[in-house]
mmCIF file of C-alpha atoms and ligand atoms in Angstrom:
data_model
loop_
_atom_site.group_PDB
_atom_site.id
_atom_site.type_symbol
_atom_site.label_atom_id
_atom_site.label_comp_id
_atom_site.label_asym_id
_atom_site.label_seq_id
_atom_site.Cartn_x
_atom_site.Cartn_y
_atom_site.Cartn_z
ATOM 1 C CA MET M 16 27.874 0.973 6.764
ATOM 2 C CA ARG M 17 30.297 1.771 9.135
ATOM 3 C CA LEU M 18 31.796 4.907 9.838
ATOM 4 C CA ASP M 19 35.500 4.086 9.042
ATOM 5 C CA ARG M 20 34.679 1.740 6.428
ATOM 6 C CA LEU M 21 33.039 4.423 4.669
ATOM 7 C CA ILE M 22 36.031 6.856 5.226
ATOM 8 C CA ALA M 23 38.334 4.459 3.988
ATOM 9 C CA LEU M 24 36.016 3.918 1.015
ATOM 10 C CA ARG M 25 35.276 7.693 -0.196
ATOM 11 C CA GLY M 26 38.089 9.564 1.450
ATOM 12 C CA PRO M 27 41.978 9.344 0.798
ATOM 13 C CA PHE M 28 42.779 7.249 3.727
ATOM 14 C CA ASN M 29 43.037 3.708 4.582
ATOM 15 C CA ARG M 30 40.927 2.087 7.333
ATOM 16 C CA GLN M 31 44.045 2.367 9.913
ATOM 17 C CA GLN M 32 44.373 6.445 8.996
ATOM 18 C CA ALA M 33 40.621 6.452 9.212
ATOM 19 C CA ARG M 34 40.312 5.334 13.015
ATOM 20 C CA LEU M 35 43.296 8.223 13.375
ATOM 21 C CA VAL M 36 41.697 11.005 11.730
ATOM 22 C CA LEU M 37 38.204 9.688 13.864
ATOM 23 C CA ALA M 38 40.140 9.744 17.451
ATOM 24 C CA GLN M 39 41.186 13.075 16.465
ATOM 25 C CA GLY M 40 37.954 14.345 16.030
ATOM 26 C CA ARG M 41 38.258 15.616 12.349
ATOM 27 C CA VAL M 42 35.113 13.370 10.937
ATOM 28 C CA LEU M 43 31.683 15.337 11.268
ATOM 29 C CA VAL M 44 28.676 13.292 10.357
ATOM 30 C CA ASN M 45 25.391 15.598 9.925
ATOM 31 C CA GLY M 46 27.439 18.646 11.384
ATOM 32 C CA GLN M 47 28.446 16.840 14.378
ATOM 33 C CA VAL M 48 31.910 15.402 15.441
ATOM 34 C CA CYS M 49 31.675 11.774 15.613
ATOM 35 C CA ARG M 50 34.468 9.262 17.082
ATOM 36 C CA GLU M 51 33.095 6.264 16.612
ATOM 37 C CA PRO M 52 34.339 3.905 14.340
ATOM 38 C CA ALA M 53 31.501 1.746 14.468
ATOM 39 C CA HIS M 54 28.662 4.427 14.110
ATOM 40 C CA GLU M 55 26.387 3.141 11.387
ATOM 41 C CA VAL M 56 25.661 5.881 8.407
ATOM 42 C CA SER M 57 23.031 5.735 6.328
ATOM 43 C CA ALA M 58 22.626 6.964 2.519
ATOM 44 C CA PHE M 59 20.917 9.954 4.234
ATOM 45 C CA ASP M 60 23.419 11.045 6.306
ATOM 46 C CA ARG M 61 26.131 13.978 5.494
ATOM 47 C CA ALA M 62 29.671 12.911 6.496
ATOM 48 C CA GLU M 63 32.480 14.710 5.764
ATOM 49 C CA VAL M 64 36.525 14.658 6.801
ATOM 50 C CA ASP M 65 38.440 18.068 7.327
ATOM 51 C CA GLU M 66 37.174 19.532 3.832
ATOM 52 C CA HIS M 67 36.909 16.727 1.552
ATOM 53 C CA LEU M 68 32.969 15.743 1.494
ATOM 54 C CA LEU M 69 32.495 11.722 1.669
ATOM 55 C CA GLN M 70 29.173 12.031 0.969
ATOM 56 C CA ALA M 71 26.468 14.690 0.846
ATOM 57 C CA GLY M 72 23.336 12.446 1.933
ATOM 58 C CA GLU M 73 20.329 12.422 -0.124
ATOM 59 C CA PRO M 74 17.449 13.780 1.217
ATOM 60 C CA ALA M 75 14.721 11.187 2.785
ATOM 61 C CA ARG M 76 11.395 11.670 1.235
ATOM 62 C CA TYR M 77 7.817 10.209 2.593
ATOM 63 C CA TYR M 78 4.759 10.497 1.048
ATOM 64 C CA MET M 79 0.802 9.466 1.953
ATOM 65 C CA LEU M 80 -1.018 8.452 -0.984
ATOM 66 C CA HIS M 81 -4.929 8.127 -1.056
ATOM 67 C CA LYS M 82 -4.774 4.735 -3.057
ATOM 68 C CA PRO M 83 -7.650 4.602 -5.704
ATOM 69 C CA THR M 84 -9.359 1.389 -6.870
ATOM 70 C CA GLY M 85 -8.003 0.020 -9.764
ATOM 71 C CA CYS M 86 -4.268 0.557 -9.495
ATOM 72 C CA VAL M 87 -1.524 -1.811 -8.288
ATOM 73 C CA SER M 88 0.891 -1.712 -5.323
ATOM 74 C CA ALA M 89 3.893 -1.634 -7.078
ATOM 75 C CA THR M 90 6.778 0.373 -8.642
ATOM 76 C CA SER M 91 6.560 -0.925 -12.212
ATOM 77 C CA ASP M 92 3.829 -3.246 -13.991
ATOM 78 C CA PRO M 93 3.748 -4.275 -17.848
ATOM 79 C CA ARG M 94 -0.086 -4.234 -17.699
ATOM 80 C CA HIS M 95 -1.616 -1.952 -14.724
ATOM 81 C CA ARG M 96 -1.111 1.673 -13.637
ATOM 82 C CA THR M 97 0.560 1.824 -10.532
ATOM 83 C CA VAL M 98 0.697 3.756 -7.312
ATOM 84 C CA LEU M 99 3.969 5.349 -8.708
ATOM 85 C CA ASP M 100 2.383 6.926 -11.841
ATOM 86 C CA LEU M 101 -0.380 8.942 -9.546
ATOM 87 C CA LEU M 102 3.086 10.714 -8.462
ATOM 88 C CA ALA M 103 4.907 13.742 -10.180
ATOM 89 C CA PRO M 104 7.886 12.560 -11.725
ATOM 90 C CA GLU M 105 10.332 14.519 -9.639
ATOM 91 C CA HIS M 106 9.042 12.736 -6.882
ATOM 92 C CA ARG M 107 8.838 9.305 -7.740
ATOM 93 C CA LEU M 108 12.414 8.588 -7.810
ATOM 94 C CA GLY M 109 14.219 5.633 -5.720
ATOM 95 C CA LEU M 110 10.582 5.300 -3.795
ATOM 96 C CA HIS M 111 9.562 1.805 -2.626
ATOM 97 C CA LEU M 112 6.207 1.153 -0.633
ATOM 98 C CA ALA M 113 5.506 0.638 2.829
ATOM 99 C CA GLY M 114 3.236 -2.166 2.810
ATOM 100 C CA ARG M 115 1.058 -3.125 -0.356
ATOM 101 C CA LEU M 116 -2.891 -3.032 -1.099
ATOM 102 C CA ASP M 117 -4.628 -5.160 -3.459
ATOM 103 C CA TYR M 118 -5.933 -3.789 -6.847
ATOM 104 C CA HIS M 119 -9.400 -2.695 -5.632
ATOM 105 C CA THR M 120 -8.193 -1.811 -1.808
ATOM 106 C CA THR M 121 -8.158 2.093 -1.515
ATOM 107 C CA GLY M 122 -7.019 4.137 1.077
ATOM 108 C CA LEU M 123 -3.741 4.645 3.171
ATOM 109 C CA LEU M 124 -0.289 4.019 0.901
ATOM 110 C CA ILE M 125 2.735 5.392 2.608
ATOM 111 C CA LEU M 126 5.855 5.642 -0.135
ATOM 112 C CA THR M 127 9.296 6.550 0.850
ATOM 113 C CA ASN M 128 13.254 5.939 -0.049
ATOM 114 C CA ASP M 129 14.226 5.301 3.646
ATOM 115 C CA GLY M 130 14.177 1.526 4.197
ATOM 116 C CA GLN M 131 14.777 1.744 7.895
ATOM 117 C CA TRP M 132 12.105 3.916 8.358
ATOM 118 C CA SER M 133 9.483 1.745 6.395
ATOM 119 C CA ARG M 134 10.859 -1.181 8.080
ATOM 120 C CA ARG M 135 10.015 -0.124 11.464
ATOM 121 C CA LEU M 136 6.140 1.047 9.800
ATOM 122 C CA THR M 137 5.886 -2.814 8.568
ATOM 123 C CA GLN M 138 7.462 -5.837 10.018
ATOM 124 C CA PRO M 139 5.318 -7.736 11.720
ATOM 125 C CA GLY M 140 7.335 -7.285 15.100
ATOM 126 C CA SER M 141 6.507 -3.964 15.428
ATOM 127 C CA GLN M 142 2.765 -4.297 16.246
ATOM 128 C CA GLN M 143 1.757 -1.235 14.261
ATOM 129 C CA HIS M 144 -2.010 -1.427 14.027
ATOM 130 C CA LYS M 145 -3.768 -0.985 10.621
ATOM 131 C CA ARG M 146 -7.414 -0.253 10.434
ATOM 132 C CA TYR M 147 -9.369 -1.053 7.667
ATOM 133 C CA ARG M 148 -13.087 0.077 6.744
ATOM 134 C CA VAL M 149 -14.430 -3.313 5.582
ATOM 135 C CA TYR M 150 -18.038 -3.822 3.205
ATOM 136 C CA THR M 151 -19.422 -7.366 3.064
ATOM 137 C CA GLU M 152 -21.554 -9.113 0.748
ATOM 138 C CA GLN M 153 -23.473 -11.009 3.758
ATOM 139 C CA PRO M 154 -24.440 -9.897 6.941
ATOM 140 C CA ILE M 155 -21.322 -9.790 9.325
ATOM 141 C CA GLY M 156 -22.087 -12.195 12.150
ATOM 142 C CA GLU M 157 -21.993 -11.143 15.735
ATOM 143 C CA HIS M 158 -19.497 -14.077 16.457
ATOM 144 C CA TYR M 159 -16.871 -12.904 13.848
ATOM 145 C CA ALA M 160 -15.253 -10.465 16.365
ATOM 146 C CA GLU M 161 -14.411 -13.314 18.923
ATOM 147 C CA VAL M 162 -13.111 -15.681 16.218
ATOM 148 C CA PHE M 163 -10.413 -12.909 14.813
ATOM 149 C CA ALA M 164 -9.619 -11.881 18.297
ATOM 150 C CA GLN M 165 -8.384 -15.349 18.910
ATOM 151 C CA GLY M 166 -6.971 -15.889 15.625
ATOM 152 C CA LEU M 167 -7.587 -17.996 12.630
ATOM 153 C CA TYR M 168 -5.472 -20.787 11.178
ATOM 154 C CA PHE M 169 -3.792 -19.934 7.650
ATOM 155 C CA ALA M 170 -3.080 -23.530 6.148
ATOM 156 C CA TYR M 171 -0.741 -22.067 3.528
ATOM 157 C CA GLU M 172 1.236 -19.879 5.875
ATOM 158 C CA GLY M 173 0.821 -22.813 8.809
ATOM 159 C CA LEU M 174 0.480 -19.922 11.133
ATOM 160 C CA THR M 175 -2.598 -18.329 13.378
ATOM 161 C CA THR M 176 -3.218 -14.766 12.602
ATOM 162 C CA GLN M 177 -2.335 -12.309 15.600
ATOM 163 C CA PRO M 178 -5.842 -11.059 17.860
ATOM 164 C CA ALA M 179 -7.855 -8.717 15.548
ATOM 165 C CA THR M 180 -10.577 -6.424 16.738
ATOM 166 C CA LEU M 181 -13.592 -5.737 14.880
ATOM 167 C CA VAL M 182 -16.231 -3.090 15.378
ATOM 168 C CA ARG M 183 -19.380 -3.823 13.695
ATOM 169 C CA LEU M 184 -20.909 -0.689 12.344
ATOM 170 C CA GLY M 185 -23.557 -1.794 10.365
ATOM 171 C CA SER M 186 -25.321 -5.408 9.204
ATOM 172 C CA HIS M 187 -22.597 -5.449 6.522
ATOM 173 C CA MET M 188 -19.944 -3.194 7.495
ATOM 174 C CA ALA M 189 -17.368 -2.775 10.282
ATOM 175 C CA GLU M 190 -13.845 -1.613 11.245
ATOM 176 C CA LEU M 191 -10.841 -4.229 11.593
ATOM 177 C CA SER M 192 -7.518 -3.827 13.410
ATOM 178 C CA LEU M 193 -4.766 -5.763 12.726
ATOM 179 C CA VAL M 194 -1.115 -5.875 13.256
ATOM 180 C CA GLU M 195 -0.282 -7.875 10.495
ATOM 181 C CA GLY M 196 -0.379 -7.631 7.096
ATOM 182 C CA ARG M 197 -0.408 -11.625 5.453
ATOM 183 C CA TYR M 198 -1.331 -11.585 1.495
ATOM 184 C CA HIS M 199 -5.507 -11.056 0.929
ATOM 185 C CA GLN M 200 -5.523 -11.102 5.265
ATOM 186 C CA VAL M 201 -8.798 -9.282 5.084
ATOM 187 C CA LYS M 202 -10.529 -11.199 2.089
ATOM 188 C CA ARG M 203 -9.355 -14.620 3.899
ATOM 189 C CA MET M 204 -10.815 -13.305 7.156
ATOM 190 C CA PHE M 205 -13.686 -13.093 6.588
ATOM 191 C CA GLY M 206 -13.294 -15.855 3.861
ATOM 192 C CA HIS M 207 -13.912 -18.061 6.670
ATOM 193 C CA PHE M 208 -17.316 -17.390 6.863
ATOM 194 C CA GLN M 209 -17.825 -17.619 3.150
ATOM 195 C CA ASN M 210 -18.282 -13.568 3.136
ATOM 196 C CA ARG M 211 -16.953 -11.874 0.325
ATOM 197 C CA VAL M 212 -15.515 -8.302 1.178
ATOM 198 C CA THR M 213 -16.996 -6.016 -1.519
ATOM 199 C CA GLY M 214 -14.677 -2.828 -0.394
ATOM 200 C CA LEU M 215 -11.946 -2.276 2.092
ATOM 201 C CA HIS M 216 -10.162 0.803 2.891
ATOM 202 C CA ARG M 217 -7.474 1.228 4.779
ATOM 203 C CA LEU M 218 -7.651 4.000 7.179
ATOM 204 C CA SER M 219 -4.357 4.152 9.112
ATOM 205 C CA MET M 220 -0.917 2.511 9.612
ATOM 206 C CA GLY M 221 -0.112 2.890 13.314
ATOM 207 C CA PRO M 222 -0.215 6.425 14.071
ATOM 208 C CA LEU M 223 -0.112 7.889 10.460
ATOM 209 C CA LEU M 224 -4.048 8.482 9.305
ATOM 210 C CA LEU M 225 -4.846 9.202 6.179
ATOM 211 C CA ASP M 226 -5.292 12.855 5.926
ATOM 212 C CA PRO M 227 -9.003 13.656 5.095
ATOM 213 C CA ALA M 228 -8.300 16.481 2.450
ATOM 214 C CA LEU M 229 -6.912 13.871 -0.036
ATOM 215 C CA GLN M 230 -9.114 12.766 -2.605
ATOM 216 C CA PRO M 231 -8.438 9.353 -4.415
ATOM 217 C CA GLY M 232 -5.277 9.716 -6.150
ATOM 218 C CA GLN M 233 -3.890 12.735 -4.650
ATOM 219 C CA TYR M 234 -0.640 12.396 -2.247
ATOM 220 C CA ARG M 235 1.378 15.010 -0.051
ATOM 221 C CA ALA M 236 4.698 14.587 1.619
ATOM 222 C CA LEU M 237 4.522 13.737 5.381
ATOM 223 C CA THR M 238 5.145 16.476 8.225
ATOM 224 C CA ALA M 239 7.784 16.066 10.425
ATOM 225 C CA GLU M 240 5.940 14.972 13.450
ATOM 226 C CA GLU M 241 4.459 12.213 11.277
ATOM 227 C CA ILE M 242 8.143 11.041 10.383
ATOM 228 C CA GLU M 243 8.914 11.028 13.705
ATOM 229 C CA GLN M 244 6.226 8.942 15.007
ATOM 230 C CA ILE M 245 7.240 5.773 13.482
HETATM 231 N N1 URA D 303 -5.858 -7.427 3.240
HETATM 232 C C1 URA D 303 -6.508 -7.698 2.131
HETATM 233 O O1 URA D 303 -7.042 -8.788 2.218
HETATM 234 N N2 URA D 303 -6.473 -6.713 1.125
HETATM 235 C C2 URA D 303 -5.696 -5.642 1.301
HETATM 236 O O2 URA D 303 -5.445 -4.921 0.464
HETATM 237 C C3 URA D 303 -5.293 -5.356 2.396
HETATM 238 C C4 URA D 303 -5.453 -6.225 3.735
#
């Protein structure tokens, strides 16, 4: 919300007084003087006027999880184990998923309480590449790569998929890089060739690579450097 609104809402000031204390340089955001009434403050910012604390700023938290097969990418589910169940109870609070993986898909999943940050990672316009290792029932044809690069028409959404890059690694194994994440996208792309995906594993999202030290079901906090890359 705007800084002047926060001051009027949480401090002993009306909107007019809020502008005055701002102009007088009495407002600190994360320890720095801020005089801009329209400055946007998030839940993670500390804001104070003189000695009056408007909000302490909750800590932003970011985790990468090696999702195992057999759990749902949701924060709650009446029937199945969720990815949140894999985190220690004290780490779960307020987290959401930055992108989902299907029940049987394994690999990199990001969880955070920072919505602005996760939107930068997942929104379709952000052009962050997601790389997958794909295993198929039938041999992967040489011609798939060109079809994926041109895009496939998804009738349900009425759209053509963005160009994707396919590299064959074996007769039944490939690496696929996408910049979007439509519902069951990888399975539907191979489904175009009546070729069933038998295994799917996400290796990376943009600059974030699944840490090879993480076993399925394990997670760790992102480093400051990883957070800043998004
Ligand atoms: N595409 C799929 O079909 N499934 C996933 O889990 C991720 C991408």
